[in-house]
Amino acid sequence: MDESGASASGPPDAATIARWRAELARAARVCVLTGAGMSAESGIPTFRDAMSGLWSRFDPAELASEAGFRANPARVWDWYAERRAGVRRAQPNAGHLALADFAARRPGVLTLVTQNVDDLHQRAGQVDAIWLHGDIGADRWLDRCPRRAPCDPSRAAPGRPPRCADCGNLVRPGVVWFGEMLPDGALDAAERAAAACELMLVVGTSGAVWPAAGLASIARDAGARVLIVNPQASEIDAVAHAVLRGTAAVVLPALLRR
Ligand code: OAD
């Protein structure tokens, strides 16, 4: 719904873009939440898109849970190795670049919160992004290392997965799996940014995974304007003042350009 109470969801026309551009230019604090759709035009598959989403082809219980990893570490390790290679091959798209450019032009205004485990925001030049779901490029131990000075997973003996030469502890990817806590401090920082912003921009998320999906409501309840960019309906559209039905690499440059 927009401020007049009318629904504003459709392909963005020039006037709508101009209005939101002006709001973004005025806002002293902007919080951006990104999801897998942000990186779709860089060639990284989303999770829940009907044909191409990873969870339409793979079972998250098998590939994105601690129990799944313990049941078949080699299979899960290989799956992440393939995804890591896909991320390394990918390049930031025009949407990542537009966000990083906006942040650099207006220091201190934008807080970027991402559910993505790729590093495309960072490679686009974004500093200080809050990674809610971890980093697919990072390694960590499956079990807590019992040593006073913990062993370094990057020195583990090679294997699928690598393992500690002393105790056999396995290396796992540094992503958050279903049922796990978010990285220390990340959710707090994200919730503070959502509560403090004047405008919340939500890009490319289905809004199906909590607590990330709750950030838009936190912002709205605190009085922020909420704008969603997504070519499809999401579970949090009703929270937004407007939904722009377009893709990240097309809509963000138009919204954020100088
Ligand atoms: P989803 O796959 O659930 O949703 C992707 C969203 O992006 C959908 O709403 C699409 O319509 C939209 N989309 C697709 N292409 C787009 C484009 N070019 N531009 C803009 N939007 C586009 O992904 P997330 O919402 O990020 O968890 O999923 C949340 C979490 O679920 C992920 O972080 C992941 C997954 O399990 C972990 O890795 C822990």
Short mmCIF file of C-alpha atoms and ligand atoms in Angstrom, two decimals:
data_model
loop_
_atom_site.label_atom_id
_atom_site.label_comp_id
_atom_site.label_asym_id
_atom_site.label_seq_id
_atom_site.Cartn_x
_atom_site.Cartn_y
_atom_site.Cartn_z
CA MET A 1 0.00 0.00 0.00
CA ASP A 2 1.29 3.48 -0.64
CA GLU A 3 0.67 6.53 1.53
CA SER A 4 -2.71 7.15 -0.11
CA GLY A 5 -3.75 3.62 0.75
CA ALA A 6 -3.56 2.39 -2.82
CA SER A 7 -1.59 -0.67 -3.73
CA ALA A 8 1.65 0.19 -5.47
CA SER A 9 3.04 -2.99 -6.91
CA GLY A 10 3.84 -3.34 -10.55
CA PRO A 11 6.60 -2.66 -13.04
CA PRO A 12 8.09 0.56 -11.84
CA ASP A 13 7.17 3.58 -13.95
CA ALA A 14 9.44 6.61 -14.17
CA ALA A 15 7.38 8.67 -11.74
CA THR A 16 7.46 5.97 -9.06
CA ILE A 17 11.21 5.55 -9.45
CA ALA A 18 11.67 9.33 -9.24
CA ARG A 19 9.60 9.52 -6.04
CA TRP A 20 11.57 6.76 -4.32
CA ARG A 21 14.85 8.14 -5.62
CA ALA A 22 14.02 11.40 -3.92
CA GLU A 23 13.13 9.60 -0.68
CA LEU A 24 16.40 7.69 -0.79
CA ALA A 25 18.34 10.87 -1.44
CA ARG A 26 16.68 12.58 1.56
CA ALA A 27 16.91 9.73 4.07
CA ALA A 28 19.59 10.18 6.71
CA ARG A 29 19.59 6.46 7.50
CA VAL A 30 18.88 3.73 5.01
CA CYS A 31 18.87 0.03 5.84
CA VAL A 32 19.08 -2.43 2.95
CA LEU A 33 18.24 -6.12 3.29
CA THR A 34 19.30 -8.34 0.42
CA GLY A 35 18.49 -11.95 -0.41
CA ALA A 36 19.40 -14.45 -3.07
CA GLY A 37 17.60 -12.50 -5.84
CA MET A 38 20.27 -9.82 -5.44
CA SER A 39 22.86 -12.16 -6.93
CA ALA A 40 20.58 -13.95 -9.43
CA GLU A 41 21.70 -11.74 -12.32
CA SER A 42 25.31 -12.59 -11.42
CA GLY A 43 24.45 -16.21 -12.19
CA ILE A 44 24.11 -17.48 -8.61
CA PRO A 45 20.93 -19.53 -8.20
CA THR A 46 18.29 -18.52 -5.65
CA PHE A 47 16.77 -21.04 -3.22
CA ARG A 48 13.02 -20.91 -3.74
CA ASP A 49 12.40 -19.81 -7.33
CA ALA A 50 10.18 -22.54 -8.77
CA MET A 51 12.36 -23.83 -11.62
CA SER A 52 15.87 -22.64 -10.83
CA GLY A 53 15.90 -22.45 -7.01
CA LEU A 54 18.35 -24.76 -5.22
CA TRP A 55 15.66 -26.04 -2.84
CA SER A 56 13.52 -27.16 -5.79
CA ARG A 57 16.33 -29.56 -6.78
CA PHE A 58 18.09 -30.36 -3.50
CA ASP A 59 16.92 -31.29 -0.02
CA PRO A 60 17.88 -28.62 2.55
CA ALA A 61 17.67 -31.18 5.39
CA GLU A 62 20.42 -33.13 3.65
CA LEU A 63 22.57 -30.21 2.50
CA ALA A 64 21.91 -27.37 4.92
CA SER A 65 21.80 -28.91 8.38
CA GLU A 66 24.37 -30.21 10.84
CA ALA A 67 22.64 -33.61 10.87
CA GLY A 68 22.86 -33.78 7.06
CA PHE A 69 26.58 -32.98 7.16
CA ARG A 70 27.28 -35.57 9.87
CA ALA A 71 25.32 -38.17 7.89
CA ASN A 72 27.25 -37.60 4.66
CA PRO A 73 30.14 -35.17 5.02
CA ALA A 74 31.70 -35.86 1.62
CA ARG A 75 28.44 -35.26 -0.26
CA VAL A 76 27.74 -32.01 1.59
CA TRP A 77 31.37 -30.83 1.28
CA ASP A 78 31.33 -31.46 -2.48
CA TRP A 79 28.03 -29.59 -2.88
CA TYR A 80 29.46 -26.53 -1.13
CA ALA A 81 32.72 -26.83 -3.08
CA GLU A 82 30.68 -26.55 -6.27
CA ARG A 83 28.74 -23.56 -4.94
CA ARG A 84 31.99 -21.92 -3.83
CA ALA A 85 33.39 -22.33 -7.33
CA GLY A 86 30.21 -20.74 -8.75
CA VAL A 87 30.62 -17.76 -6.43
CA ARG A 88 34.28 -17.34 -7.40
CA ARG A 89 33.32 -17.30 -11.08
CA ALA A 90 30.50 -14.78 -10.56
CA GLN A 91 30.91 -11.02 -10.78
CA PRO A 92 28.96 -8.31 -8.95
CA ASN A 93 26.05 -7.06 -11.06
CA ALA A 94 24.84 -3.50 -11.64
CA GLY A 95 22.69 -3.74 -8.49
CA HIS A 96 25.63 -4.59 -6.20
CA LEU A 97 27.63 -1.78 -7.80
CA ALA A 98 24.81 0.75 -7.41
CA LEU A 99 24.47 -0.04 -3.69
CA ALA A 100 28.22 0.19 -3.09
CA ASP A 101 28.40 3.46 -5.01
CA PHE A 102 25.49 4.94 -3.02
CA ALA A 103 27.17 3.89 0.26
CA ALA A 104 30.47 5.44 -0.78
CA ARG A 105 28.80 8.70 -1.86
CA ARG A 106 26.88 9.05 1.38
CA PRO A 107 29.16 7.80 4.15
CA GLY A 108 27.38 6.68 7.30
CA VAL A 109 23.91 6.60 5.69
CA LEU A 110 23.54 3.03 4.46
CA THR A 111 23.67 -0.16 6.51
CA LEU A 112 23.67 -3.23 4.34
CA VAL A 113 22.33 -6.46 5.80
CA THR A 114 22.60 -9.52 3.60
CA GLN A 115 21.29 -13.06 3.84
CA ASN A 116 23.65 -13.98 1.02
CA VAL A 117 26.70 -16.09 1.69
CA ASP A 118 28.51 -14.90 -1.45
CA ASP A 119 30.94 -11.98 -1.34
CA LEU A 120 29.54 -9.99 -4.27
CA HIS A 121 28.57 -6.96 -2.17
CA GLN A 122 32.10 -6.86 -0.80
CA ARG A 123 33.67 -7.31 -4.24
CA ALA A 124 31.47 -4.46 -5.51
CA GLY A 125 33.18 -2.25 -2.91
CA GLN A 126 30.67 -2.38 -0.06
CA VAL A 127 32.39 -2.10 3.31
CA ASP A 128 30.88 -3.22 6.63
CA ALA A 129 28.03 -5.40 5.34
CA ILE A 130 26.30 -7.45 8.03
CA TRP A 131 26.36 -11.12 6.97
CA LEU A 132 23.37 -12.78 8.62
CA HIS A 133 23.89 -16.25 7.20
CA GLY A 134 27.68 -16.49 7.17
CA ASP A 135 30.27 -16.67 4.41
CA ILE A 136 30.44 -19.60 2.01
CA GLY A 137 34.14 -18.91 1.39
CA ALA A 138 35.05 -19.39 5.07
CA ASP A 139 36.00 -22.66 6.76
CA ARG A 140 35.28 -23.58 10.34
CA TRP A 141 35.40 -26.64 12.55
CA LEU A 142 32.33 -28.84 12.83
CA ASP A 143 32.94 -29.36 16.57
CA ARG A 144 34.48 -26.83 18.91
CA CYS A 145 38.25 -27.29 18.99
CA PRO A 146 39.13 -28.33 22.56
CA ARG A 147 42.58 -26.69 22.52
CA ARG A 148 43.30 -23.53 24.49
CA ALA A 149 44.77 -22.05 21.27
CA PRO A 150 42.25 -23.51 18.78
CA CYS A 151 43.66 -25.23 15.68
CA ASP A 152 43.30 -23.31 12.44
CA PRO A 153 40.85 -25.01 10.03
CA SER A 154 42.82 -23.68 7.05
CA ARG A 155 45.69 -25.96 8.17
CA ALA A 156 43.57 -29.10 8.28
CA ALA A 157 44.73 -32.19 6.39
CA PRO A 158 43.28 -32.13 2.83
CA GLY A 159 40.19 -34.27 2.26
CA ARG A 160 36.50 -34.16 1.49
CA PRO A 161 36.09 -32.56 3.95
CA PRO A 162 39.52 -31.70 5.33
CA ARG A 163 40.07 -32.96 8.89
CA CYS A 164 42.27 -32.13 11.86
CA ALA A 165 45.39 -34.31 11.79
CA ASP A 166 45.35 -34.50 15.63
CA CYS A 167 41.75 -35.19 16.60
CA GLY A 168 39.83 -35.85 13.38
CA ASN A 169 37.56 -32.80 13.74
CA LEU A 170 35.98 -32.02 10.35
CA VAL A 171 36.04 -28.72 8.49
CA ARG A 172 32.65 -27.37 7.42
CA PRO A 173 31.63 -24.31 5.39
CA GLY A 174 31.10 -21.10 7.36
CA VAL A 175 27.41 -20.76 6.49
CA VAL A 176 24.45 -20.84 8.87
CA TRP A 177 22.48 -24.06 8.55
CA PHE A 178 18.83 -24.59 9.44
CA GLY A 179 18.39 -24.74 13.22
CA GLU A 180 21.62 -22.84 13.92
CA MET A 181 22.17 -19.48 15.59
CA LEU A 182 23.12 -16.50 13.45
CA PRO A 183 26.73 -15.25 13.81
CA ASP A 184 27.41 -13.45 17.10
CA GLY A 185 26.18 -9.89 17.07
CA ALA A 186 24.90 -9.97 13.47
CA LEU A 187 21.19 -10.13 14.27
CA ASP A 188 21.47 -7.46 16.99
CA ALA A 189 23.27 -5.13 14.60
CA ALA A 190 20.71 -5.79 11.86
CA GLU A 191 17.75 -5.20 14.17
CA ARG A 192 19.29 -1.96 15.44
CA ALA A 193 19.82 -0.75 11.88
CA ALA A 194 16.24 -1.67 10.94
CA ALA A 195 14.79 0.09 14.00
CA ALA A 196 16.87 3.23 13.40
CA CYS A 197 16.44 3.71 9.65
CA GLU A 198 14.17 6.17 7.89
CA LEU A 199 13.92 3.99 4.82
CA MET A 200 14.25 0.25 4.48
CA LEU A 201 14.98 -1.19 1.05
CA VAL A 202 14.39 -4.95 0.72
CA VAL A 203 15.83 -6.58 -2.40
CA GLY A 204 15.45 -10.10 -3.75
CA THR A 205 14.21 -12.07 -0.77
CA SER A 206 11.20 -14.35 -0.51
CA GLY A 207 10.78 -13.33 3.15
CA ALA A 208 10.40 -17.01 4.04
CA VAL A 209 13.32 -17.30 6.45
CA TRP A 210 13.30 -15.82 9.91
CA PRO A 211 14.60 -13.83 11.71
CA ALA A 212 15.77 -11.96 8.58
CA ALA A 213 12.19 -11.75 7.29
CA GLY A 214 11.19 -9.80 10.41
CA LEU A 215 13.54 -6.88 9.75
CA ALA A 216 11.12 -5.09 7.42
CA SER A 217 8.38 -5.17 10.09
CA ILE A 218 10.80 -3.85 12.70
CA ALA A 219 11.59 -0.92 10.42
CA ARG A 220 7.96 -0.27 9.55
CA ASP A 221 6.82 -0.44 13.19
CA ALA A 222 9.53 2.07 14.07
CA GLY A 223 8.14 4.50 11.48
CA ALA A 224 10.39 3.84 8.47
CA ARG A 225 9.27 3.84 4.87
CA VAL A 226 9.62 0.36 3.40
CA LEU A 227 10.30 -0.38 -0.27
CA ILE A 228 10.62 -3.85 -1.80
CA VAL A 229 12.32 -4.65 -5.10
CA ASN A 230 11.42 -8.10 -6.39
CA PRO A 231 10.07 -9.35 -9.73
CA GLN A 232 7.75 -11.79 -7.88
CA ALA A 233 5.47 -11.64 -4.86
CA SER A 234 7.18 -12.20 -1.51
CA GLU A 235 5.84 -13.18 1.90
CA ILE A 236 6.52 -9.69 3.26
CA ASP A 237 4.98 -7.55 0.51
CA ALA A 238 2.21 -6.43 2.86
CA VAL A 239 4.75 -4.78 5.14
CA ALA A 240 5.96 -2.46 2.38
CA HIS A 241 4.70 0.97 1.36
CA ALA A 242 5.49 -0.02 -2.22
CA VAL A 243 6.71 -3.02 -4.17
CA LEU A 244 8.65 -2.43 -7.37
CA ARG A 245 8.29 -5.46 -9.64
CA GLY A 246 11.67 -5.52 -11.30
CA THR A 247 15.08 -7.06 -10.91
CA ALA A 248 17.94 -5.87 -8.74
CA ALA A 249 20.33 -5.14 -11.59
CA VAL A 250 17.72 -3.04 -13.41
CA VAL A 251 15.85 -1.26 -10.61
CA LEU A 252 18.68 -0.47 -8.16
CA PRO A 253 20.80 1.56 -10.59
CA ALA A 254 17.71 3.60 -11.48
CA LEU A 255 16.84 4.16 -7.80
CA LEU A 256 20.31 4.90 -6.52
CA ARG A 257 22.09 6.71 -9.28
CA ARG A 258 23.57 10.13 -8.63
P1 OAD B 1 14.84 -17.19 -1.88
O1 OAD B 1 15.32 -18.12 -2.93
O2 OAD B 1 13.91 -17.71 -0.86
O3 OAD B 1 14.13 -15.96 -2.58
C1 OAD B 1 14.73 -15.29 -3.66
C2 OAD B 1 13.87 -14.11 -4.03
O4 OAD B 1 14.55 -13.36 -5.02
C3 OAD B 1 12.49 -14.48 -4.60
O5 OAD B 1 11.50 -13.72 -3.93
C4 OAD B 1 12.60 -14.08 -6.08
O6 OAD B 1 11.36 -13.61 -6.61
C5 OAD B 1 13.61 -12.95 -6.01
N1 OAD B 1 14.37 -12.73 -7.25
C6 OAD B 1 14.69 -13.64 -8.21
N2 OAD B 1 15.44 -13.04 -9.16
C7 OAD B 1 15.60 -11.74 -8.79
C8 OAD B 1 16.29 -10.62 -9.35
N3 OAD B 1 16.97 -10.72 -10.48
N4 OAD B 1 16.23 -9.43 -8.68
C9 OAD B 1 15.52 -9.32 -7.53
N5 OAD B 1 14.87 -10.35 -6.96
C10 OAD B 1 14.90 -11.53 -7.57
O7 OAD B 1 16.14 -16.52 -1.22
P2 OAD B 1 16.25 -15.77 0.18
O8 OAD B 1 15.04 -15.02 0.50
O9 OAD B 1 17.56 -15.07 0.17
O10 OAD B 1 19.74 -19.53 3.92
O11 OAD B 1 16.36 -17.02 1.15
C11 OAD B 1 16.62 -16.84 2.49
C12 OAD B 1 17.55 -17.91 3.00
O12 OAD B 1 17.02 -19.20 2.67
C13 OAD B 1 18.91 -17.92 2.36
O13 OAD B 1 19.81 -17.01 2.97
C14 OAD B 1 19.37 -19.33 2.55
C15 OAD B 1 18.08 -20.07 2.23
O14 OAD B 1 17.95 -21.32 2.84
C16 OAD B 1 21.01 -19.83 4.23
O15 OAD B 1 21.89 -19.97 3.42
C17 OAD B 1 21.22 -19.98 5.69
#
